Amino acid sequence: MVGRTPRVPHRVISVDAAPTDQPPPDSKEWLDIIRNQVDGNEAPFLNGLNRWLKVSWSDPSSDLLGVTRFEMDPNELMRRRRMQAPSGPVCIELHPILVDDPALLAHTFVHELLHAVGLTDHDNRHASLTEMIAPAPSLADSPVLMRLRSEVLDGQEIQGWTCTNCGTSWKRTTVSRPKRCPRCARSTVIPHEASSDDDIEKGS
Ligand SMILES: [Zn+2]
Ligand SMILES: [Zn+2]
């Protein structure tokens, strides 16, 4: 398992979330923390980001916990990265289901903010920074993760399973959730969705 925190599913499947009146979280304090942890090469878009970044709640029907959208197309972004120039307009949308789950909200927000500052790959560096700055809550501490898990278990969208103990992922071959991990034999198996970098969108 590279890049993603195994216990945080990437997609929100058929949750029944309400829109929220609360303001979206403020990026400033998180960006200050991120600034102390990254260097300019890996975070070329950090300087001046406050001016370009817009944070909002996504539509409750969105199936992503968070998404980062750059207005510029991939080639232009690449050029700006080389020149250490600002990325131009970028927006982060967070799912309103997160409003009552502060730890998962912070984790998701930092995940997306790291994309926005220029860490656009789901590599180990991105994952370890996210875990260091805003660790994913355990299942027991996260109402959203608990809810997603039970809803996902009823769904057909599950493509595989992940062990939260050893990180092993494997393809789904059974309808019901395996009781034990085939590698470490612990009963710490949760649904896993094969996913790519689809929470990052670049203009085209
Ligand atoms: Zn295991
Ligand atoms: Zn991501």
PDB file of C-alpha atoms and ligand atoms in Angstrom:
ATOM      1  CA  MET A   1       0.000   0.000   0.000  1.00  0.00           C
ATOM      2  CA  VAL A   2       1.697   3.126  -1.164  1.00  0.00           C
ATOM      3  CA  GLY A   3       0.480   6.620  -0.711  1.00  0.00           C
ATOM      4  CA  ARG A   4      -2.829   6.379   1.031  1.00  0.00           C
ATOM      5  CA  THR A   5      -3.649   5.769   4.621  1.00  0.00           C
ATOM      6  CA  PRO A   6      -5.192   2.306   4.373  1.00  0.00           C
ATOM      7  CA  ARG A   7      -7.976   2.927   6.847  1.00  0.00           C
ATOM      8  CA  VAL A   8      -9.275   5.999   5.045  1.00  0.00           C
ATOM      9  CA  PRO A   9     -11.374   4.946   2.059  1.00  0.00           C
ATOM     10  CA  HIS A  10     -10.994   7.192  -0.907  1.00  0.00           C
ATOM     11  CA  ARG A  11     -14.569   7.319  -2.010  1.00  0.00           C
ATOM     12  CA  VAL A  12     -17.750   8.095  -0.193  1.00  0.00           C
ATOM     13  CA  ILE A  13     -20.359   5.701  -1.441  1.00  0.00           C
ATOM     14  CA  SER A  14     -24.038   6.541  -1.320  1.00  0.00           C
ATOM     15  CA  VAL A  15     -23.915   8.445   1.927  1.00  0.00           C
ATOM     16  CA  ASP A  16     -26.851  10.549   2.860  1.00  0.00           C
ATOM     17  CA  ALA A  17     -25.168  13.790   3.883  1.00  0.00           C
ATOM     18  CA  ALA A  18     -26.772  17.146   4.468  1.00  0.00           C
ATOM     19  CA  PRO A  19     -25.324  20.448   3.301  1.00  0.00           C
ATOM     20  CA  THR A  20     -23.844  22.515   6.114  1.00  0.00           C
ATOM     21  CA  ASP A  21     -24.107  26.170   7.130  1.00  0.00           C
ATOM     22  CA  GLN A  22     -20.734  26.130   8.801  1.00  0.00           C
ATOM     23  CA  PRO A  23     -17.869  27.940   7.133  1.00  0.00           C
ATOM     24  CA  PRO A  24     -15.283  25.689   5.492  1.00  0.00           C
ATOM     25  CA  PRO A  25     -12.047  25.299   7.465  1.00  0.00           C
ATOM     26  CA  ASP A  26      -9.421  28.016   7.295  1.00  0.00           C
ATOM     27  CA  SER A  27      -6.311  27.064   5.380  1.00  0.00           C
ATOM     28  CA  LYS A  28      -3.958  29.574   6.956  1.00  0.00           C
ATOM     29  CA  GLU A  29      -2.868  27.730  10.099  1.00  0.00           C
ATOM     30  CA  TRP A  30      -2.416  24.492   8.149  1.00  0.00           C
ATOM     31  CA  LEU A  31      -0.354  26.211   5.489  1.00  0.00           C
ATOM     32  CA  ASP A  32       1.885  27.657   8.204  1.00  0.00           C
ATOM     33  CA  ILE A  33       2.486  24.149   9.534  1.00  0.00           C
ATOM     34  CA  ILE A  34       3.052  22.760   6.037  1.00  0.00           C
ATOM     35  CA  ARG A  35       5.538  25.547   5.310  1.00  0.00           C
ATOM     36  CA  ASN A  36       7.698  24.324   8.194  1.00  0.00           C
ATOM     37  CA  GLN A  37       7.743  20.768   6.876  1.00  0.00           C
ATOM     38  CA  VAL A  38       8.372  21.070   3.151  1.00  0.00           C
ATOM     39  CA  ASP A  39      11.047  22.581   0.985  1.00  0.00           C
ATOM     40  CA  GLY A  40      10.485  24.898  -1.936  1.00  0.00           C
ATOM     41  CA  ASN A  41      11.273  22.262  -4.561  1.00  0.00           C
ATOM     42  CA  GLU A  42       8.582  19.875  -3.484  1.00  0.00           C
ATOM     43  CA  ALA A  43       6.062  22.624  -2.727  1.00  0.00           C
ATOM     44  CA  PRO A  44       6.545  25.135  -5.555  1.00  0.00           C
ATOM     45  CA  PHE A  45       2.996  26.474  -5.299  1.00  0.00           C
ATOM     46  CA  LEU A  46       3.107  27.314  -1.593  1.00  0.00           C
ATOM     47  CA  ASN A  47       4.135  30.933  -1.887  1.00  0.00           C
ATOM     48  CA  GLY A  48       1.172  33.136  -2.576  1.00  0.00           C
ATOM     49  CA  LEU A  49      -1.236  30.209  -2.363  1.00  0.00           C
ATOM     50  CA  ASN A  50      -3.479  32.096   0.042  1.00  0.00           C
ATOM     51  CA  ARG A  51      -4.314  34.452  -2.758  1.00  0.00           C
ATOM     52  CA  TRP A  52      -5.309  31.704  -5.217  1.00  0.00           C
ATOM     53  CA  LEU A  53      -6.846  29.081  -3.003  1.00  0.00           C
ATOM     54  CA  LYS A  54     -10.556  28.747  -2.551  1.00  0.00           C
ATOM     55  CA  VAL A  55     -11.925  26.252  -0.035  1.00  0.00           C
ATOM     56  CA  SER A  56     -15.541  25.171  -0.078  1.00  0.00           C
ATOM     57  CA  TRP A  57     -17.823  22.292   0.811  1.00  0.00           C
ATOM     58  CA  SER A  58     -18.641  19.972  -2.028  1.00  0.00           C
ATOM     59  CA  ASP A  59     -22.138  19.057  -3.039  1.00  0.00           C
ATOM     60  CA  PRO A  60     -23.422  16.368  -0.639  1.00  0.00           C
ATOM     61  CA  SER A  61     -23.832  14.060  -3.632  1.00  0.00           C
ATOM     62  CA  SER A  62     -20.095  14.153  -4.325  1.00  0.00           C
ATOM     63  CA  ASP A  63     -18.470  10.773  -3.953  1.00  0.00           C
ATOM     64  CA  LEU A  64     -15.069  12.084  -2.894  1.00  0.00           C
ATOM     65  CA  LEU A  65     -14.078  13.041   0.646  1.00  0.00           C
ATOM     66  CA  GLY A  66     -11.927  15.792  -0.781  1.00  0.00           C
ATOM     67  CA  VAL A  67     -10.800  17.022  -4.170  1.00  0.00           C
ATOM     68  CA  THR A  68      -8.249  19.555  -5.411  1.00  0.00           C
ATOM     69  CA  ARG A  69      -8.897  21.299  -8.707  1.00  0.00           C
ATOM     70  CA  PHE A  70      -6.320  23.337 -10.561  1.00  0.00           C
ATOM     71  CA  GLU A  71      -7.576  25.695 -13.222  1.00  0.00           C
ATOM     72  CA  MET A  72      -4.415  25.435 -15.315  1.00  0.00           C
ATOM     73  CA  ASP A  73      -3.890  22.444 -17.582  1.00  0.00           C
ATOM     74  CA  PRO A  74      -1.188  19.868 -16.792  1.00  0.00           C
ATOM     75  CA  ASN A  75       1.376  21.341 -19.214  1.00  0.00           C
ATOM     76  CA  GLU A  76       1.007  24.836 -17.846  1.00  0.00           C
ATOM     77  CA  LEU A  77       1.231  23.503 -14.291  1.00  0.00           C
ATOM     78  CA  MET A  78       4.426  21.667 -15.182  1.00  0.00           C
ATOM     79  CA  ARG A  79       5.877  24.840 -16.650  1.00  0.00           C
ATOM     80  CA  ARG A  80       4.969  26.856 -13.577  1.00  0.00           C
ATOM     81  CA  ARG A  81       6.422  24.194 -11.320  1.00  0.00           C
ATOM     82  CA  ARG A  82       9.742  24.409 -13.169  1.00  0.00           C
ATOM     83  CA  MET A  83       9.695  28.196 -12.876  1.00  0.00           C
ATOM     84  CA  GLN A  84       8.624  28.053  -9.215  1.00  0.00           C
ATOM     85  CA  ALA A  85       5.707  30.255 -10.214  1.00  0.00           C
ATOM     86  CA  PRO A  86       2.262  30.258  -8.562  1.00  0.00           C
ATOM     87  CA  SER A  87      -0.180  27.613  -9.754  1.00  0.00           C
ATOM     88  CA  GLY A  88      -2.958  30.061 -10.513  1.00  0.00           C
ATOM     89  CA  PRO A  89      -6.489  29.442  -9.264  1.00  0.00           C
ATOM     90  CA  VAL A  90      -6.939  26.250  -7.299  1.00  0.00           C
ATOM     91  CA  CYS A  91      -9.885  25.103  -5.276  1.00  0.00           C
ATOM     92  CA  ILE A  92     -10.305  22.452  -2.647  1.00  0.00           C
ATOM     93  CA  GLU A  93     -13.689  20.950  -2.013  1.00  0.00           C
ATOM     94  CA  LEU A  94     -14.400  19.008   1.146  1.00  0.00           C
ATOM     95  CA  HIS A  95     -17.360  16.699   1.652  1.00  0.00           C
ATOM     96  CA  PRO A  96     -19.898  18.130   4.135  1.00  0.00           C
ATOM     97  CA  ILE A  97     -20.115  14.722   5.810  1.00  0.00           C
ATOM     98  CA  LEU A  98     -16.807  15.703   7.437  1.00  0.00           C
ATOM     99  CA  VAL A  99     -18.240  18.632   9.367  1.00  0.00           C
ATOM    100  CA  ASP A 100     -18.861  16.610  12.533  1.00  0.00           C
ATOM    101  CA  ASP A 101     -15.648  14.617  12.353  1.00  0.00           C
ATOM    102  CA  PRO A 102     -12.840  17.094  13.130  1.00  0.00           C
ATOM    103  CA  ALA A 103      -9.971  14.617  12.933  1.00  0.00           C
ATOM    104  CA  LEU A 104     -10.988  13.172   9.576  1.00  0.00           C
ATOM    105  CA  LEU A 105     -11.768  16.671   8.310  1.00  0.00           C
ATOM    106  CA  ALA A 106      -8.267  17.855   9.235  1.00  0.00           C
ATOM    107  CA  HIS A 107      -6.693  14.744   7.705  1.00  0.00           C
ATOM    108  CA  THR A 108      -8.609  15.152   4.456  1.00  0.00           C
ATOM    109  CA  PHE A 109      -7.944  18.897   4.301  1.00  0.00           C
ATOM    110  CA  VAL A 110      -4.199  18.466   4.812  1.00  0.00           C
ATOM    111  CA  HIS A 111      -4.159  15.678   2.186  1.00  0.00           C
ATOM    112  CA  GLU A 112      -5.670  18.108  -0.338  1.00  0.00           C
ATOM    113  CA  LEU A 113      -3.608  21.123   0.792  1.00  0.00           C
ATOM    114  CA  LEU A 114      -0.435  19.130   0.155  1.00  0.00           C
ATOM    115  CA  HIS A 115      -1.673  18.519  -3.403  1.00  0.00           C
ATOM    116  CA  ALA A 116      -2.373  22.257  -3.761  1.00  0.00           C
ATOM    117  CA  VAL A 117       1.127  23.294  -2.658  1.00  0.00           C
ATOM    118  CA  GLY A 118       2.618  21.024  -5.302  1.00  0.00           C
ATOM    119  CA  LEU A 119       2.832  17.473  -3.942  1.00  0.00           C
ATOM    120  CA  THR A 120       0.539  16.191  -6.640  1.00  0.00           C
ATOM    121  CA  ASP A 121       1.466  12.504  -6.430  1.00  0.00           C
ATOM    122  CA  HIS A 122       0.157   9.969  -3.973  1.00  0.00           C
ATOM    123  CA  ASP A 123       3.624   8.895  -2.995  1.00  0.00           C
ATOM    124  CA  ASN A 124       5.113   7.980   0.353  1.00  0.00           C
ATOM    125  CA  ARG A 125       6.256  11.541   0.964  1.00  0.00           C
ATOM    126  CA  HIS A 126       2.714  12.845   0.545  1.00  0.00           C
ATOM    127  CA  ALA A 127       1.322  10.139   2.820  1.00  0.00           C
ATOM    128  CA  SER A 128       3.896  10.565   5.557  1.00  0.00           C
ATOM    129  CA  LEU A 129       3.513  14.345   5.620  1.00  0.00           C
ATOM    130  CA  THR A 130      -0.258  13.966   5.877  1.00  0.00           C
ATOM    131  CA  GLU A 131       0.071  11.467   8.710  1.00  0.00           C
ATOM    132  CA  MET A 132       2.567  13.660  10.532  1.00  0.00           C
ATOM    133  CA  ILE A 133       0.568  16.880  10.256  1.00  0.00           C
ATOM    134  CA  ALA A 134      -2.963  15.530  10.666  1.00  0.00           C
ATOM    135  CA  PRO A 135      -3.048  11.776  11.355  1.00  0.00           C
ATOM    136  CA  ALA A 136      -6.051   9.794  10.248  1.00  0.00           C
ATOM    137  CA  PRO A 137      -8.299   8.974  13.195  1.00  0.00           C
ATOM    138  CA  SER A 138      -8.785   5.363  14.166  1.00  0.00           C
ATOM    139  CA  LEU A 139     -12.025   3.751  13.108  1.00  0.00           C
ATOM    140  CA  ALA A 140     -13.337   3.939  16.668  1.00  0.00           C
ATOM    141  CA  ASP A 141     -12.644   7.675  16.871  1.00  0.00           C
ATOM    142  CA  SER A 142     -14.249   8.570  13.592  1.00  0.00           C
ATOM    143  CA  PRO A 143     -18.029   8.577  13.137  1.00  0.00           C
ATOM    144  CA  VAL A 144     -17.591   9.055   9.402  1.00  0.00           C
ATOM    145  CA  LEU A 145     -15.192   6.137   8.938  1.00  0.00           C
ATOM    146  CA  MET A 146     -17.502   3.875  10.935  1.00  0.00           C
ATOM    147  CA  ARG A 147     -20.454   4.933   8.867  1.00  0.00           C
ATOM    148  CA  LEU A 148     -18.617   4.611   5.565  1.00  0.00           C
ATOM    149  CA  ARG A 149     -17.416   1.183   6.492  1.00  0.00           C
ATOM    150  CA  SER A 150     -20.851  -0.167   7.222  1.00  0.00           C
ATOM    151  CA  GLU A 151     -22.351   1.421   4.115  1.00  0.00           C
ATOM    152  CA  VAL A 152     -19.545   0.235   1.910  1.00  0.00           C
ATOM    153  CA  LEU A 153     -19.952  -3.311   3.155  1.00  0.00           C
ATOM    154  CA  ASP A 154     -23.426  -3.445   1.676  1.00  0.00           C
ATOM    155  CA  GLY A 155     -22.258  -2.081  -1.641  1.00  0.00           C
ATOM    156  CA  GLN A 156     -21.034  -3.741  -4.762  1.00  0.00           C
ATOM    157  CA  GLU A 157     -18.426  -1.088  -5.429  1.00  0.00           C
ATOM    158  CA  ILE A 158     -15.834  -2.747  -3.261  1.00  0.00           C
ATOM    159  CA  GLN A 159     -12.963  -3.887  -5.414  1.00  0.00           C
ATOM    160  CA  GLY A 160     -10.808  -5.348  -2.739  1.00  0.00           C
ATOM    161  CA  TRP A 161      -9.822  -5.501   0.876  1.00  0.00           C
ATOM    162  CA  THR A 162      -7.121  -3.897   2.941  1.00  0.00           C
ATOM    163  CA  CYS A 163      -5.670  -5.004   6.251  1.00  0.00           C
ATOM    164  CA  THR A 164      -5.251  -2.032   8.590  1.00  0.00           C
ATOM    165  CA  ASN A 165      -2.669  -3.945  10.600  1.00  0.00           C
ATOM    166  CA  CYS A 166      -0.084  -4.880   7.962  1.00  0.00           C
ATOM    167  CA  GLY A 167      -1.295  -2.821   4.994  1.00  0.00           C
ATOM    168  CA  THR A 168      -1.821  -5.761   2.644  1.00  0.00           C
ATOM    169  CA  SER A 169      -4.419  -5.178  -0.069  1.00  0.00           C
ATOM    170  CA  TRP A 170      -5.986  -7.865  -2.197  1.00  0.00           C
ATOM    171  CA  LYS A 171      -8.694  -8.208  -4.800  1.00  0.00           C
ATOM    172  CA  ARG A 172     -12.248  -8.952  -3.840  1.00  0.00           C
ATOM    173  CA  THR A 173     -13.177 -12.545  -4.489  1.00  0.00           C
ATOM    174  CA  THR A 174     -15.877 -12.973  -1.883  1.00  0.00           C
ATOM    175  CA  VAL A 175     -19.089 -11.111  -1.259  1.00  0.00           C
ATOM    176  CA  SER A 176     -18.661 -10.812   2.462  1.00  0.00           C
ATOM    177  CA  ARG A 177     -15.719  -9.296   4.225  1.00  0.00           C
ATOM    178  CA  PRO A 178     -12.946 -11.784   4.942  1.00  0.00           C
ATOM    179  CA  LYS A 179     -12.624 -12.446   8.658  1.00  0.00           C
ATOM    180  CA  ARG A 180      -8.861 -12.495   8.629  1.00  0.00           C
ATOM    181  CA  CYS A 181      -5.988 -10.998   6.726  1.00  0.00           C
ATOM    182  CA  PRO A 182      -4.287 -13.681   4.593  1.00  0.00           C
ATOM    183  CA  ARG A 183      -0.884 -12.332   5.554  1.00  0.00           C
ATOM    184  CA  CYS A 184      -0.949 -11.465   9.249  1.00  0.00           C
ATOM    185  CA  ALA A 185      -4.180 -13.307  10.181  1.00  0.00           C
ATOM    186  CA  ARG A 186      -5.507 -10.367  12.172  1.00  0.00           C
ATOM    187  CA  SER A 187      -9.184  -9.460  11.900  1.00  0.00           C
ATOM    188  CA  THR A 188      -8.425  -5.937  10.794  1.00  0.00           C
ATOM    189  CA  VAL A 189      -9.823  -6.097   7.269  1.00  0.00           C
ATOM    190  CA  ILE A 190     -11.660  -3.170   5.704  1.00  0.00           C
ATOM    191  CA  PRO A 191     -12.893  -2.484   2.165  1.00  0.00           C
ATOM    192  CA  HIS A 192     -10.321  -1.058  -0.150  1.00  0.00           C
ATOM    193  CA  GLU A 193     -10.950   0.626  -3.430  1.00  0.00           C
ATOM    194  CA  ALA A 194      -8.425   0.497  -6.160  1.00  0.00           C
ATOM    195  CA  SER A 195      -7.901   4.135  -6.941  1.00  0.00           C
ATOM    196  CA  SER A 196      -5.612   6.398  -8.828  1.00  0.00           C
ATOM    197  CA  ASP A 197      -4.949  10.079  -8.457  1.00  0.00           C
ATOM    198  CA  ASP A 198      -8.536  10.919  -9.210  1.00  0.00           C
ATOM    199  CA  ASP A 199      -8.923  13.437  -6.410  1.00  0.00           C
ATOM    200  CA  ILE A 200      -6.682  15.823  -8.329  1.00  0.00           C
ATOM    201  CA  GLU A 201      -8.097  17.573 -11.335  1.00  0.00           C
ATOM    202  CA  LYS A 202      -6.156  19.762 -13.693  1.00  0.00           C
ATOM    203  CA  GLY A 203      -7.740  22.045 -16.217  1.00  0.00           C
ATOM    204  CA  SER A 204      -7.795  20.993 -19.837  1.00  0.00           C
TER     205      SER A 204
HETATM  206 ZN    ZN B   1      -2.582  -8.084   7.745  1.00  0.00          ZN
HETATM  207 ZN    ZN B   2      -5.145  12.828  -3.078  1.00  0.00          ZN
END
